PDB file of C-alpha atoms and ligand atoms in Angstrom:
ATOM      1  CA  MET A 177       5.957  11.420  -8.338  1.00  0.00           C
ATOM      2  CA  GLY A 178       6.086  12.551  -4.726  1.00  0.00           C
ATOM      3  CA  ARG A 179       2.410  13.449  -4.339  1.00  0.00           C
ATOM      4  CA  VAL A 180       2.355  12.024  -0.786  1.00  0.00           C
ATOM      5  CA  GLU A 181       6.079  12.388  -0.127  1.00  0.00           C
ATOM      6  CA  GLY A 182       7.060  11.822   3.507  1.00  0.00           C
ATOM      7  CA  LYS A 183       3.592  10.817   4.662  1.00  0.00           C
ATOM      8  CA  VAL A 184       2.715   7.591   6.502  1.00  0.00           C
ATOM      9  CA  ALA A 185      -0.371   5.603   5.462  1.00  0.00           C
ATOM     10  CA  LEU A 186      -2.278   2.853   7.257  1.00  0.00           C
ATOM     11  CA  VAL A 187      -3.905   0.516   4.716  1.00  0.00           C
ATOM     12  CA  THR A 188      -6.155  -2.380   5.747  1.00  0.00           C
ATOM     13  CA  GLY A 189      -6.765  -5.388   3.524  1.00  0.00           C
ATOM     14  CA  ALA A 190      -3.339  -4.639   2.099  1.00  0.00           C
ATOM     15  CA  ALA A 191      -2.223  -8.171   1.206  1.00  0.00           C
ATOM     16  CA  ARG A 192      -3.899  -8.251  -2.199  1.00  0.00           C
ATOM     17  CA  GLY A 193      -6.476  -6.661  -4.481  1.00  0.00           C
ATOM     18  CA  GLN A 194      -7.316  -3.000  -4.038  1.00  0.00           C
ATOM     19  CA  GLY A 195      -5.514  -2.736  -0.684  1.00  0.00           C
ATOM     20  CA  ARG A 196      -2.235  -3.920  -2.174  1.00  0.00           C
ATOM     21  CA  SER A 197      -2.695  -1.578  -5.115  1.00  0.00           C
ATOM     22  CA  HIS A 198      -3.329   1.381  -2.769  1.00  0.00           C
ATOM     23  CA  ALA A 199      -0.236   0.544  -0.703  1.00  0.00           C
ATOM     24  CA  VAL A 200       1.964   0.289  -3.792  1.00  0.00           C
ATOM     25  CA  HIS A 201       0.591   3.448  -5.455  1.00  0.00           C
ATOM     26  CA  LEU A 202       0.978   5.429  -2.225  1.00  0.00           C
ATOM     27  CA  ALA A 203       4.547   4.124  -1.860  1.00  0.00           C
ATOM     28  CA  GLU A 204       5.299   5.029  -5.464  1.00  0.00           C
ATOM     29  CA  GLU A 205       4.202   8.569  -4.577  1.00  0.00           C
ATOM     30  CA  GLY A 206       6.460   8.721  -1.517  1.00  0.00           C
ATOM     31  CA  ALA A 207       4.525   7.315   1.465  1.00  0.00           C
ATOM     32  CA  ASP A 208       5.617   4.726   4.021  1.00  0.00           C
ATOM     33  CA  ILE A 209       3.008   2.083   4.768  1.00  0.00           C
ATOM     34  CA  ILE A 210       1.502   0.279   7.754  1.00  0.00           C
ATOM     35  CA  ALA A 211      -0.121  -2.718   6.033  1.00  0.00           C
ATOM     36  CA  VAL A 212      -2.716  -4.791   7.891  1.00  0.00           C
ATOM     37  CA  ASP A 213      -4.398  -7.942   6.627  1.00  0.00           C
ATOM     38  CA  ILE A 214      -6.107 -10.915   8.271  1.00  0.00           C
ATOM     39  CA  CYS A 215      -4.186 -13.385   6.055  1.00  0.00           C
ATOM     40  CA  HIS A 216      -6.557 -16.248   6.762  1.00  0.00           C
ATOM     41  CA  ASP A 217     -10.119 -17.212   5.892  1.00  0.00           C
ATOM     42  CA  ILE A 218     -13.395 -16.321   7.606  1.00  0.00           C
ATOM     43  CA  ALA A 219     -15.657 -19.397   7.715  1.00  0.00           C
ATOM     44  CA  SER A 220     -18.875 -17.783   6.447  1.00  0.00           C
ATOM     45  CA  ASN A 221     -17.076 -16.213   3.483  1.00  0.00           C
ATOM     46  CA  ASP A 222     -16.878 -18.924   0.870  1.00  0.00           C
ATOM     47  CA  TYR A 223     -14.019 -17.660  -1.246  1.00  0.00           C
ATOM     48  CA  PRO A 224     -10.485 -17.623   0.168  1.00  0.00           C
ATOM     49  CA  LEU A 225      -9.013 -14.483   1.712  1.00  0.00           C
ATOM     50  CA  ALA A 226      -5.349 -13.501   1.510  1.00  0.00           C
ATOM     51  CA  ARG A 227      -2.435 -15.554   2.803  1.00  0.00           C
ATOM     52  CA  PRO A 228       0.728 -14.436   4.657  1.00  0.00           C
ATOM     53  CA  GLU A 229       2.738 -14.741   1.418  1.00  0.00           C
ATOM     54  CA  ASP A 230       0.380 -12.226  -0.221  1.00  0.00           C
ATOM     55  CA  LEU A 231       1.261  -9.696   2.473  1.00  0.00           C
ATOM     56  CA  ASP A 232       4.956 -10.513   1.929  1.00  0.00           C
ATOM     57  CA  GLU A 233       4.494  -9.715  -1.750  1.00  0.00           C
ATOM     58  CA  THR A 234       2.888  -6.354  -0.926  1.00  0.00           C
ATOM     59  CA  ALA A 235       5.898  -5.605   1.285  1.00  0.00           C
ATOM     60  CA  ARG A 236       8.265  -6.502  -1.546  1.00  0.00           C
ATOM     61  CA  LEU A 237       6.411  -4.241  -3.990  1.00  0.00           C
ATOM     62  CA  VAL A 238       6.393  -1.297  -1.562  1.00  0.00           C
ATOM     63  CA  GLU A 239      10.099  -1.721  -0.814  1.00  0.00           C
ATOM     64  CA  LYS A 240      10.809  -1.740  -4.566  1.00  0.00           C
ATOM     65  CA  HIS A 241       9.818   1.937  -4.434  1.00  0.00           C
ATOM     66  CA  ASN A 242      12.364   2.491  -1.663  1.00  0.00           C
ATOM     67  CA  ARG A 243       9.677   3.094   0.924  1.00  0.00           C
ATOM     68  CA  ARG A 244       9.373   1.475   4.327  1.00  0.00           C
ATOM     69  CA  ILE A 245       6.546  -0.899   5.244  1.00  0.00           C
ATOM     70  CA  VAL A 246       5.396  -2.403   8.522  1.00  0.00           C
ATOM     71  CA  PRO A 247       3.302  -5.465   7.609  1.00  0.00           C
ATOM     72  CA  VAL A 248       0.978  -6.754  10.330  1.00  0.00           C
ATOM     73  CA  GLN A 249      -1.241  -9.837  10.271  1.00  0.00           C
ATOM     74  CA  GLY A 250      -4.344  -8.634  12.062  1.00  0.00           C
ATOM     75  CA  ASP A 251      -8.131  -8.685  11.950  1.00  0.00           C
ATOM     76  CA  VAL A 252      -9.952  -5.350  11.620  1.00  0.00           C
ATOM     77  CA  ARG A 253     -12.699  -6.775  13.863  1.00  0.00           C
ATOM     78  CA  ASP A 254     -10.177  -6.769  16.735  1.00  0.00           C
ATOM     79  CA  ARG A 255      -9.767  -3.159  17.850  1.00  0.00           C
ATOM     80  CA  THR A 256      -7.081  -3.994  20.400  1.00  0.00           C
ATOM     81  CA  ALA A 257      -4.968  -5.751  17.770  1.00  0.00           C
ATOM     82  CA  LEU A 258      -5.482  -2.866  15.357  1.00  0.00           C
ATOM     83  CA  ALA A 259      -4.423  -0.317  17.970  1.00  0.00           C
ATOM     84  CA  ALA A 260      -1.293  -2.392  18.600  1.00  0.00           C
ATOM     85  CA  ALA A 261      -0.576  -2.485  14.853  1.00  0.00           C
ATOM     86  CA  VAL A 262      -0.829   1.292  14.655  1.00  0.00           C
ATOM     87  CA  GLU A 263       1.430   1.707  17.709  1.00  0.00           C
ATOM     88  CA  THR A 264       4.022  -0.647  16.185  1.00  0.00           C
ATOM     89  CA  GLY A 265       3.832   1.077  12.831  1.00  0.00           C
ATOM     90  CA  MET A 266       4.110   4.539  14.316  1.00  0.00           C
ATOM     91  CA  SER A 267       7.052   3.577  16.508  1.00  0.00           C
ATOM     92  CA  GLU A 268       8.910   2.525  13.341  1.00  0.00           C
ATOM     93  CA  LEU A 269       7.627   5.159  10.925  1.00  0.00           C
ATOM     94  CA  GLY A 270       7.162   8.085  13.306  1.00  0.00           C
ATOM     95  CA  LYS A 271       3.623   9.309  12.619  1.00  0.00           C
ATOM     96  CA  LEU A 272       0.351   8.712  10.797  1.00  0.00           C
ATOM     97  CA  ASP A 273      -1.104  10.952   8.070  1.00  0.00           C
ATOM     98  CA  ILE A 274      -3.351   8.772   5.886  1.00  0.00           C
ATOM     99  CA  VAL A 275      -5.878   6.083   6.754  1.00  0.00           C
ATOM    100  CA  VAL A 276      -7.263   3.794   4.054  1.00  0.00           C
ATOM    101  CA  ALA A 277      -9.991   1.607   5.595  1.00  0.00           C
ATOM    102  CA  ASN A 278     -10.297  -0.873   2.749  1.00  0.00           C
ATOM    103  CA  ALA A 279     -10.487  -4.432   4.165  1.00  0.00           C
ATOM    104  CA  GLY A 280     -13.716  -6.173   3.277  1.00  0.00           C
ATOM    105  CA  ILE A 281     -15.539  -9.430   2.628  1.00  0.00           C
ATOM    106  CA  CYS A 282     -18.648 -10.218   0.588  1.00  0.00           C
ATOM    107  CA  PRO A 283     -20.062 -13.521   1.873  1.00  0.00           C
ATOM    108  CA  LEU A 284     -22.722 -14.230  -0.742  1.00  0.00           C
ATOM    109  CA  GLY A 285     -22.653 -17.988  -0.852  1.00  0.00           C
ATOM    110  CA  ALA A 286     -24.383 -20.914   0.814  1.00  0.00           C
ATOM    111  CA  GLY A 287     -27.795 -19.279   0.904  1.00  0.00           C
ATOM    112  CA  GLY A 288     -26.480 -16.655   3.302  1.00  0.00           C
ATOM    113  CA  SER A 289     -26.424 -17.784   6.916  1.00  0.00           C
ATOM    114  CA  ALA A 290     -26.870 -15.512   9.928  1.00  0.00           C
ATOM    115  CA  ALA A 291     -23.108 -15.822  10.396  1.00  0.00           C
ATOM    116  CA  ALA A 292     -22.630 -14.323   6.932  1.00  0.00           C
ATOM    117  CA  PHE A 293     -24.689 -11.267   7.923  1.00  0.00           C
ATOM    118  CA  ILE A 294     -22.819 -10.894  11.200  1.00  0.00           C
ATOM    119  CA  ASP A 295     -19.386 -11.309   9.610  1.00  0.00           C
ATOM    120  CA  ALA A 296     -20.144  -8.906   6.754  1.00  0.00           C
ATOM    121  CA  VAL A 297     -21.280  -6.211   9.184  1.00  0.00           C
ATOM    122  CA  ASP A 298     -18.409  -6.908  11.575  1.00  0.00           C
ATOM    123  CA  VAL A 299     -15.720  -6.678   8.880  1.00  0.00           C
ATOM    124  CA  ASP A 300     -17.229  -4.150   6.462  1.00  0.00           C
ATOM    125  CA  LEU A 301     -18.672  -1.736   9.016  1.00  0.00           C
ATOM    126  CA  ILE A 302     -17.238  -2.387  12.498  1.00  0.00           C
ATOM    127  CA  GLY A 303     -13.822  -3.070  10.933  1.00  0.00           C
ATOM    128  CA  VAL A 304     -13.920   0.325   9.231  1.00  0.00           C
ATOM    129  CA  LEU A 305     -14.965   2.075  12.449  1.00  0.00           C
ATOM    130  CA  ASN A 306     -12.221   0.254  14.376  1.00  0.00           C
ATOM    131  CA  THR A 307      -9.621   1.307  11.819  1.00  0.00           C
ATOM    132  CA  VAL A 308     -10.630   4.952  11.911  1.00  0.00           C
ATOM    133  CA  HIS A 309     -11.065   5.032  15.675  1.00  0.00           C
ATOM    134  CA  VAL A 310      -7.649   3.605  16.536  1.00  0.00           C
ATOM    135  CA  ALA A 311      -6.067   6.078  14.109  1.00  0.00           C
ATOM    136  CA  LEU A 312      -7.989   9.213  15.137  1.00  0.00           C
ATOM    137  CA  PRO A 313      -6.045  10.072  18.313  1.00  0.00           C
ATOM    138  CA  HIS A 314      -2.827  10.165  16.235  1.00  0.00           C
ATOM    139  CA  LEU A 315      -4.064  12.327  13.341  1.00  0.00           C
ATOM    140  CA  LYS A 316      -3.106  15.975  12.961  1.00  0.00           C
ATOM    141  CA  ALA A 317      -4.184  18.840  10.697  1.00  0.00           C
ATOM    142  CA  GLY A 318      -3.708  17.803   7.060  1.00  0.00           C
ATOM    143  CA  ALA A 319      -4.506  14.148   7.685  1.00  0.00           C
ATOM    144  CA  SER A 320      -6.776  12.271   5.311  1.00  0.00           C
ATOM    145  CA  ILE A 321      -9.147   9.406   6.073  1.00  0.00           C
ATOM    146  CA  ILE A 322     -10.425   7.378   3.121  1.00  0.00           C
ATOM    147  CA  MET A 323     -12.988   4.616   3.414  1.00  0.00           C
ATOM    148  CA  THR A 324     -13.837   2.042   0.780  1.00  0.00           C
ATOM    149  CA  GLY A 325     -17.557   1.881   0.243  1.00  0.00           C
ATOM    150  CA  SER A 326     -19.210   0.357  -2.797  1.00  0.00           C
ATOM    151  CA  VAL A 327     -21.771   1.141  -5.421  1.00  0.00           C
ATOM    152  CA  ALA A 328     -23.842  -1.259  -3.293  1.00  0.00           C
ATOM    153  CA  GLY A 329     -23.809   1.377  -0.555  1.00  0.00           C
ATOM    154  CA  LEU A 330     -25.248   4.030  -2.850  1.00  0.00           C
ATOM    155  CA  LEU A 331     -28.225   1.977  -3.950  1.00  0.00           C
ATOM    156  CA  SER A 332     -31.376   1.786  -1.882  1.00  0.00           C
ATOM    157  CA  SER A 333     -31.918  -1.471  -0.028  1.00  0.00           C
ATOM    158  CA  ALA A 334     -34.699  -2.307  -2.488  1.00  0.00           C
ATOM    159  CA  SER A 335     -32.582  -1.856  -5.597  1.00  0.00           C
ATOM    160  CA  SER A 336     -29.162  -3.019  -4.423  1.00  0.00           C
ATOM    161  CA  GLY A 337     -28.531  -5.174  -7.465  1.00  0.00           C
ATOM    162  CA  SER A 338     -24.751  -5.159  -7.126  1.00  0.00           C
ATOM    163  CA  CYS A 339     -24.518  -7.490  -4.152  1.00  0.00           C
ATOM    164  CA  PRO A 340     -27.930  -8.905  -3.599  1.00  0.00           C
ATOM    165  CA  GLN A 341     -28.538 -12.397  -2.310  1.00  0.00           C
ATOM    166  CA  GLY A 342     -29.077 -13.732   1.125  1.00  0.00           C
ATOM    167  CA  LEU A 343     -28.119 -12.481   4.513  1.00  0.00           C
ATOM    168  CA  GLY A 344     -24.438 -12.019   3.656  1.00  0.00           C
ATOM    169  CA  GLY A 345     -25.292  -9.722   0.762  1.00  0.00           C
ATOM    170  CA  ALA A 346     -27.735  -7.821   2.945  1.00  0.00           C
ATOM    171  CA  GLY A 347     -25.050  -7.368   5.603  1.00  0.00           C
ATOM    172  CA  TYR A 348     -22.597  -6.147   2.971  1.00  0.00           C
ATOM    173  CA  ASN A 349     -25.047  -3.618   1.533  1.00  0.00           C
ATOM    174  CA  PHE A 350     -26.069  -2.425   4.988  1.00  0.00           C
ATOM    175  CA  ALA A 351     -22.440  -1.904   6.029  1.00  0.00           C
ATOM    176  CA  LYS A 352     -21.620   0.014   2.862  1.00  0.00           C
ATOM    177  CA  ARG A 353     -24.710   2.212   3.198  1.00  0.00           C
ATOM    178  CA  VAL A 354     -23.768   3.181   6.750  1.00  0.00           C
ATOM    179  CA  ILE A 355     -20.289   4.140   5.571  1.00  0.00           C
ATOM    180  CA  VAL A 356     -21.875   6.912   3.489  1.00  0.00           C
ATOM    181  CA  GLU A 357     -23.503   8.432   6.579  1.00  0.00           C
ATOM    182  CA  TYR A 358     -20.449   7.839   8.771  1.00  0.00           C
ATOM    183  CA  THR A 359     -18.182   9.628   6.280  1.00  0.00           C
ATOM    184  CA  THR A 360     -20.463  12.652   6.189  1.00  0.00           C
ATOM    185  CA  THR A 361     -20.861  12.902   9.958  1.00  0.00           C
ATOM    186  CA  LEU A 362     -17.152  12.542  10.640  1.00  0.00           C
ATOM    187  CA  ALA A 363     -16.191  14.923   7.809  1.00  0.00           C
ATOM    188  CA  VAL A 364     -18.321  17.712   9.300  1.00  0.00           C
ATOM    189  CA  LYS A 365     -16.987  17.168  12.809  1.00  0.00           C
ATOM    190  CA  LEU A 366     -13.295  16.881  11.842  1.00  0.00           C
ATOM    191  CA  ALA A 367     -13.284  19.753   9.332  1.00  0.00           C
ATOM    192  CA  PRO A 368     -12.465  22.386  12.013  1.00  0.00           C
ATOM    193  CA  GLN A 369      -9.292  20.382  12.774  1.00  0.00           C
ATOM    194  CA  SER A 370      -8.412  20.261   9.050  1.00  0.00           C
ATOM    195  CA  ILE A 371      -8.713  16.480   9.005  1.00  0.00           C
ATOM    196  CA  ARG A 372     -10.518  15.263   5.893  1.00  0.00           C
ATOM    197  CA  VAL A 373     -12.826  12.279   5.546  1.00  0.00           C
ATOM    198  CA  ASN A 374     -13.899  10.872   2.190  1.00  0.00           C
ATOM    199  CA  ALA A 375     -15.190   7.618   0.732  1.00  0.00           C
ATOM    200  CA  VAL A 376     -14.465   5.938  -2.586  1.00  0.00           C
ATOM    201  CA  HIS A 377     -17.195   3.782  -4.075  1.00  0.00           C
ATOM    202  CA  PRO A 378     -15.955   1.200  -6.588  1.00  0.00           C
ATOM    203  CA  THR A 379     -18.184  -0.610  -9.003  1.00  0.00           C
ATOM    204  CA  ASN A 380     -17.152  -4.190  -9.908  1.00  0.00           C
ATOM    205  CA  CYS A 381     -13.400  -4.296  -9.433  1.00  0.00           C
ATOM    206  CA  ASN A 382     -11.164  -6.977 -10.875  1.00  0.00           C
ATOM    207  CA  THR A 383      -9.999  -8.675  -7.660  1.00  0.00           C
ATOM    208  CA  ASP A 384     -10.410 -12.074  -5.998  1.00  0.00           C
ATOM    209  CA  MET A 385     -13.631 -10.859  -4.380  1.00  0.00           C
ATOM    210  CA  LEU A 386     -15.211 -10.353  -7.787  1.00  0.00           C
ATOM    211  CA  GLN A 387     -13.522 -13.311  -9.477  1.00  0.00           C
ATOM    212  CA  SER A 388     -15.179 -15.864  -7.218  1.00  0.00           C
ATOM    213  CA  ASP A 389     -17.866 -18.516  -7.705  1.00  0.00           C
ATOM    214  CA  PRO A 390     -20.402 -16.886  -5.343  1.00  0.00           C
ATOM    215  CA  MET A 391     -20.070 -13.607  -7.267  1.00  0.00           C
ATOM    216  CA  TYR A 392     -20.364 -15.407 -10.627  1.00  0.00           C
ATOM    217  CA  ARG A 393     -23.604 -17.003  -9.451  1.00  0.00           C
ATOM    218  CA  THR A 394     -24.913 -13.654  -8.183  1.00  0.00           C
ATOM    219  CA  PHE A 395     -24.397 -11.993 -11.537  1.00  0.00           C
ATOM    220  CA  ARG A 396     -25.651 -15.017 -13.531  1.00  0.00           C
ATOM    221  CA  PRO A 397     -28.596 -16.296 -11.476  1.00  0.00           C
ATOM    222  CA  ASP A 398     -29.870 -18.005 -14.635  1.00  0.00           C
ATOM    223  CA  LEU A 399     -26.943 -20.486 -14.562  1.00  0.00           C
ATOM    224  CA  GLU A 400     -26.159 -23.062 -11.893  1.00  0.00           C
ATOM    225  CA  ASN A 401     -22.365 -22.952 -12.168  1.00  0.00           C
ATOM    226  CA  PRO A 402     -21.397 -20.029 -14.381  1.00  0.00           C
ATOM    227  CA  SER A 403     -17.827 -19.807 -15.636  1.00  0.00           C
ATOM    228  CA  ALA A 404     -15.785 -16.604 -15.440  1.00  0.00           C
ATOM    229  CA  ALA A 405     -16.537 -15.962 -19.110  1.00  0.00           C
ATOM    230  CA  GLU A 406     -20.274 -16.459 -18.578  1.00  0.00           C
ATOM    231  CA  ALA A 407     -20.243 -14.179 -15.541  1.00  0.00           C
ATOM    232  CA  GLU A 408     -18.527 -11.440 -17.517  1.00  0.00           C
ATOM    233  CA  ALA A 409     -21.720 -10.667 -19.435  1.00  0.00           C
ATOM    234  CA  GLY A 410     -23.504 -10.222 -16.104  1.00  0.00           C
ATOM    235  CA  PHE A 411     -20.749  -8.004 -14.784  1.00  0.00           C
ATOM    236  CA  ARG A 412     -21.120  -5.737 -17.831  1.00  0.00           C
ATOM    237  CA  SER A 413     -24.748  -5.002 -17.019  1.00  0.00           C
ATOM    238  CA  MET A 414     -23.631  -3.193 -13.871  1.00  0.00           C
ATOM    239  CA  GLN A 415     -21.921  -0.245 -15.598  1.00  0.00           C
ATOM    240  CA  ALA A 416     -23.223   2.272 -18.151  1.00  0.00           C
ATOM    241  CA  MET A 417     -19.818   2.227 -19.823  1.00  0.00           C
ATOM    242  CA  PRO A 418     -19.001  -0.886 -21.893  1.00  0.00           C
ATOM    243  CA  ILE A 419     -16.783  -2.607 -19.303  1.00  0.00           C
ATOM    244  CA  PRO A 420     -17.227  -5.624 -17.004  1.00  0.00           C
ATOM    245  CA  TRP A 421     -15.178  -4.074 -14.185  1.00  0.00           C
ATOM    246  CA  VAL A 422     -12.563  -1.498 -13.277  1.00  0.00           C
ATOM    247  CA  GLU A 423      -9.014  -2.391 -12.223  1.00  0.00           C
ATOM    248  CA  PRO A 424      -7.625  -1.901  -8.678  1.00  0.00           C
ATOM    249  CA  SER A 425      -5.345   0.864  -9.983  1.00  0.00           C
ATOM    250  CA  ASP A 426      -8.431   2.830 -11.108  1.00  0.00           C
ATOM    251  CA  ILE A 427      -9.468   2.988  -7.460  1.00  0.00           C
ATOM    252  CA  SER A 428      -5.903   3.709  -6.308  1.00  0.00           C
ATOM    253  CA  TYR A 429      -5.749   6.831  -8.491  1.00  0.00           C
ATOM    254  CA  ALA A 430      -8.750   8.165  -6.537  1.00  0.00           C
ATOM    255  CA  VAL A 431      -7.192   7.097  -3.217  1.00  0.00           C
ATOM    256  CA  VAL A 432      -3.866   8.802  -3.967  1.00  0.00           C
ATOM    257  CA  TYR A 433      -5.713  11.990  -4.946  1.00  0.00           C
ATOM    258  CA  LEU A 434      -7.737  11.959  -1.721  1.00  0.00           C
ATOM    259  CA  ALA A 435      -4.626  11.147   0.330  1.00  0.00           C
ATOM    260  CA  SER A 436      -2.576  13.944  -1.205  1.00  0.00           C
ATOM    261  CA  ASP A 437      -2.659  17.670  -0.528  1.00  0.00           C
ATOM    262  CA  GLU A 438      -4.065  18.121  -4.049  1.00  0.00           C
ATOM    263  CA  SER A 439      -7.438  17.431  -2.426  1.00  0.00           C
ATOM    264  CA  ARG A 440      -6.721  19.558   0.661  1.00  0.00           C
ATOM    265  CA  TYR A 441     -10.180  21.164   0.608  1.00  0.00           C
ATOM    266  CA  VAL A 442     -12.089  18.059  -0.461  1.00  0.00           C
ATOM    267  CA  THR A 443     -13.980  16.466   2.420  1.00  0.00           C
ATOM    268  CA  GLY A 444     -17.244  14.588   2.875  1.00  0.00           C
ATOM    269  CA  MET A 445     -17.012  13.432  -0.727  1.00  0.00           C
ATOM    270  CA  GLN A 446     -18.574  10.189  -1.958  1.00  0.00           C
ATOM    271  CA  LEU A 447     -16.268   9.575  -4.920  1.00  0.00           C
ATOM    272  CA  ARG A 448     -17.734   7.028  -7.319  1.00  0.00           C
ATOM    273  CA  VAL A 449     -15.359   5.154  -9.582  1.00  0.00           C
ATOM    274  CA  ASP A 450     -18.133   3.249 -11.220  1.00  0.00           C
ATOM    275  CA  GLY A 451     -18.220   3.519 -15.014  1.00  0.00           C
ATOM    276  CA  GLY A 452     -21.632   5.169 -14.724  1.00  0.00           C
ATOM    277  CA  ALA A 453     -23.159   2.362 -12.628  1.00  0.00           C
ATOM    278  CA  THR A 454     -25.019   4.790 -10.391  1.00  0.00           C
ATOM    279  CA  ILE A 455     -26.076   7.367 -12.983  1.00  0.00           C
ATOM    280  CA  GLN A 456     -27.652   4.686 -15.128  1.00  0.00           C
ATOM    281  CA  ARG A 457     -29.837   3.896 -12.106  1.00  0.00           C
ATOM    282  CA  GLY A 458     -30.819   7.557 -11.805  1.00  0.00           C
ATOM    283  CA  LEU A 459     -28.577   8.269  -8.805  1.00  0.00           C
TER     284      LEU A 459
HETATM  285  N1  NAD B 567     -14.122  -6.187  -5.909  1.00  0.00           N
HETATM  286  C1  NAD B 567     -15.229  -5.523  -6.059  1.00  0.00           C
HETATM  287  O1  NAD B 567     -15.967  -5.725  -7.037  1.00  0.00           O
HETATM  288  C2  NAD B 567     -15.605  -4.446  -5.075  1.00  0.00           C
HETATM  289  C3  NAD B 567     -16.626  -3.542  -5.424  1.00  0.00           C
HETATM  290  C4  NAD B 567     -16.962  -2.532  -4.539  1.00  0.00           C
HETATM  291  C5  NAD B 567     -16.309  -2.433  -3.322  1.00  0.00           C
HETATM  292  N2  NAD B 567     -15.330  -3.333  -2.994  1.00  0.00           N
HETATM  293  C6  NAD B 567     -14.665  -3.173  -1.710  1.00  0.00           C
HETATM  294  O2  NAD B 567     -13.274  -2.993  -1.923  1.00  0.00           O
HETATM  295  C7  NAD B 567     -12.548  -3.391  -0.765  1.00  0.00           C
HETATM  296  C8  NAD B 567     -11.370  -4.242  -1.158  1.00  0.00           C
HETATM  297  O3  NAD B 567     -11.821  -5.480  -1.689  1.00  0.00           O
HETATM  298  P1  NAD B 567     -11.092  -6.200  -2.929  1.00  0.00           P
HETATM  299  O4  NAD B 567     -11.955  -6.000  -4.100  1.00  0.00           O
HETATM  300  O5  NAD B 567      -9.673  -5.742  -2.992  1.00  0.00           O
HETATM  301  O6  NAD B 567     -11.209  -7.734  -2.471  1.00  0.00           O
HETATM  302  P2  NAD B 567     -10.097  -8.793  -1.985  1.00  0.00           P
HETATM  303  O7  NAD B 567     -10.872  -9.923  -1.438  1.00  0.00           O
HETATM  304  O8  NAD B 567      -9.134  -9.055  -3.076  1.00  0.00           O
HETATM  305  O9  NAD B 567      -9.298  -8.023  -0.845  1.00  0.00           O
HETATM  306  C9  NAD B 567      -9.813  -7.838   0.452  1.00  0.00           C
HETATM  307  C10 NAD B 567      -8.645  -7.961   1.428  1.00  0.00           C
HETATM  308  O10 NAD B 567      -9.145  -7.706   2.760  1.00  0.00           O
HETATM  309  C11 NAD B 567      -8.608  -8.705   3.626  1.00  0.00           C
HETATM  310  N3  NAD B 567      -9.519  -8.868   4.762  1.00  0.00           N
HETATM  311  C12 NAD B 567     -10.750  -9.432   4.757  1.00  0.00           C
HETATM  312  N4  NAD B 567     -11.260  -9.454   5.985  1.00  0.00           N
HETATM  313  C13 NAD B 567     -10.343  -8.871   6.783  1.00  0.00           C
HETATM  314  C14 NAD B 567     -10.309  -8.610   8.176  1.00  0.00           C
HETATM  315  N5  NAD B 567     -11.312  -8.969   8.992  1.00  0.00           N
HETATM  316  N6  NAD B 567      -9.215  -7.984   8.700  1.00  0.00           N
HETATM  317  C15 NAD B 567      -8.180  -7.634   7.898  1.00  0.00           C
HETATM  318  N7  NAD B 567      -8.152  -7.887   6.564  1.00  0.00           N
HETATM  319  C16 NAD B 567      -9.229  -8.494   6.029  1.00  0.00           C
HETATM  320  C17 NAD B 567      -8.490  -9.948   2.759  1.00  0.00           C
HETATM  321  O11 NAD B 567      -7.597 -10.912   3.287  1.00  0.00           O
HETATM  322  C18 NAD B 567      -8.029  -9.351   1.437  1.00  0.00           C
HETATM  323  O12 NAD B 567      -6.627  -9.254   1.372  1.00  0.00           O
HETATM  324  C19 NAD B 567     -13.569  -4.066   0.143  1.00  0.00           C
HETATM  325  O13 NAD B 567     -13.986  -3.169   1.159  1.00  0.00           O
HETATM  326  C20 NAD B 567     -14.713  -4.369  -0.796  1.00  0.00           C
HETATM  327  O14 NAD B 567     -15.952  -4.455  -0.123  1.00  0.00           O
HETATM  328  C21 NAD B 567     -14.985  -4.326  -3.852  1.00  0.00           C
END
């Protein structure tokens, strides 16, 4: 307990899934939270995104740990709105120490339109840059920036089996690959100010993004309409360990470590929480 006591964390995509889990784990360890989520769908992304009541539930769970939360419905593609969210959060919570750029979409369906490519890059790459860039002017020595990449970002474009099909998948993989480079560049440049920059790279994670028809079809291309149970066998092939996926809390443990002073000299790290998904591909 208390591993991030008294710190303030900005978490995007905080209404559900990994983002909610990060917000709750950070709160459990003593942080107050600025929680941003779009809370409505994006047309090219053919599984539903979070709803306002999901963000309310995150707020309830954070407050259960006696921490404060400033929930904001906002789109990470909108830098002005994000900057306003950070200003509002900081005026209530006083400062900003931790940034978790987690919001993401994976628009794999419908053959992958150009809009799917554009939206994937805009949310998964530009949204991450926007989040970090609105936070940067407020960060001081000891601050920690954590970005959510993906195993997909560690694979070459030719072998990116985790999120393959169509333009949406290509946009997703491209965005996640750039995050690797962005983390490294920023980590080097911010190290003299004692601001750390790291990325976590989940394998399949048990959230609504994974548990969706487009993802089932991606992992079971041999079936027209695979069920969740049929997709599970496909999901297992991703990891070297005998699991179909990791849980959001498995990623949150890495995020809390990187957010806390326990990792005070860890920067530029690409932390894989992947059940051996990358090593079994020789990476
Ligand atoms: N689930 C997986 O298998 C998996 C694997 C590797 C990486 N990831 C990455 O993990 C991160 C979290 O995804 P998840 O698994 O929790 O999925 P999720 O769909 O459950 O959660 C994503 C959250 O981001 C929000 N969001 C989407 N677009 C947004 C926008 N433009 N602005 C603000 N909020 C937005 C959604 O409403 C949702 O609450 C993403 O970056 C994703 O790419 C997921």
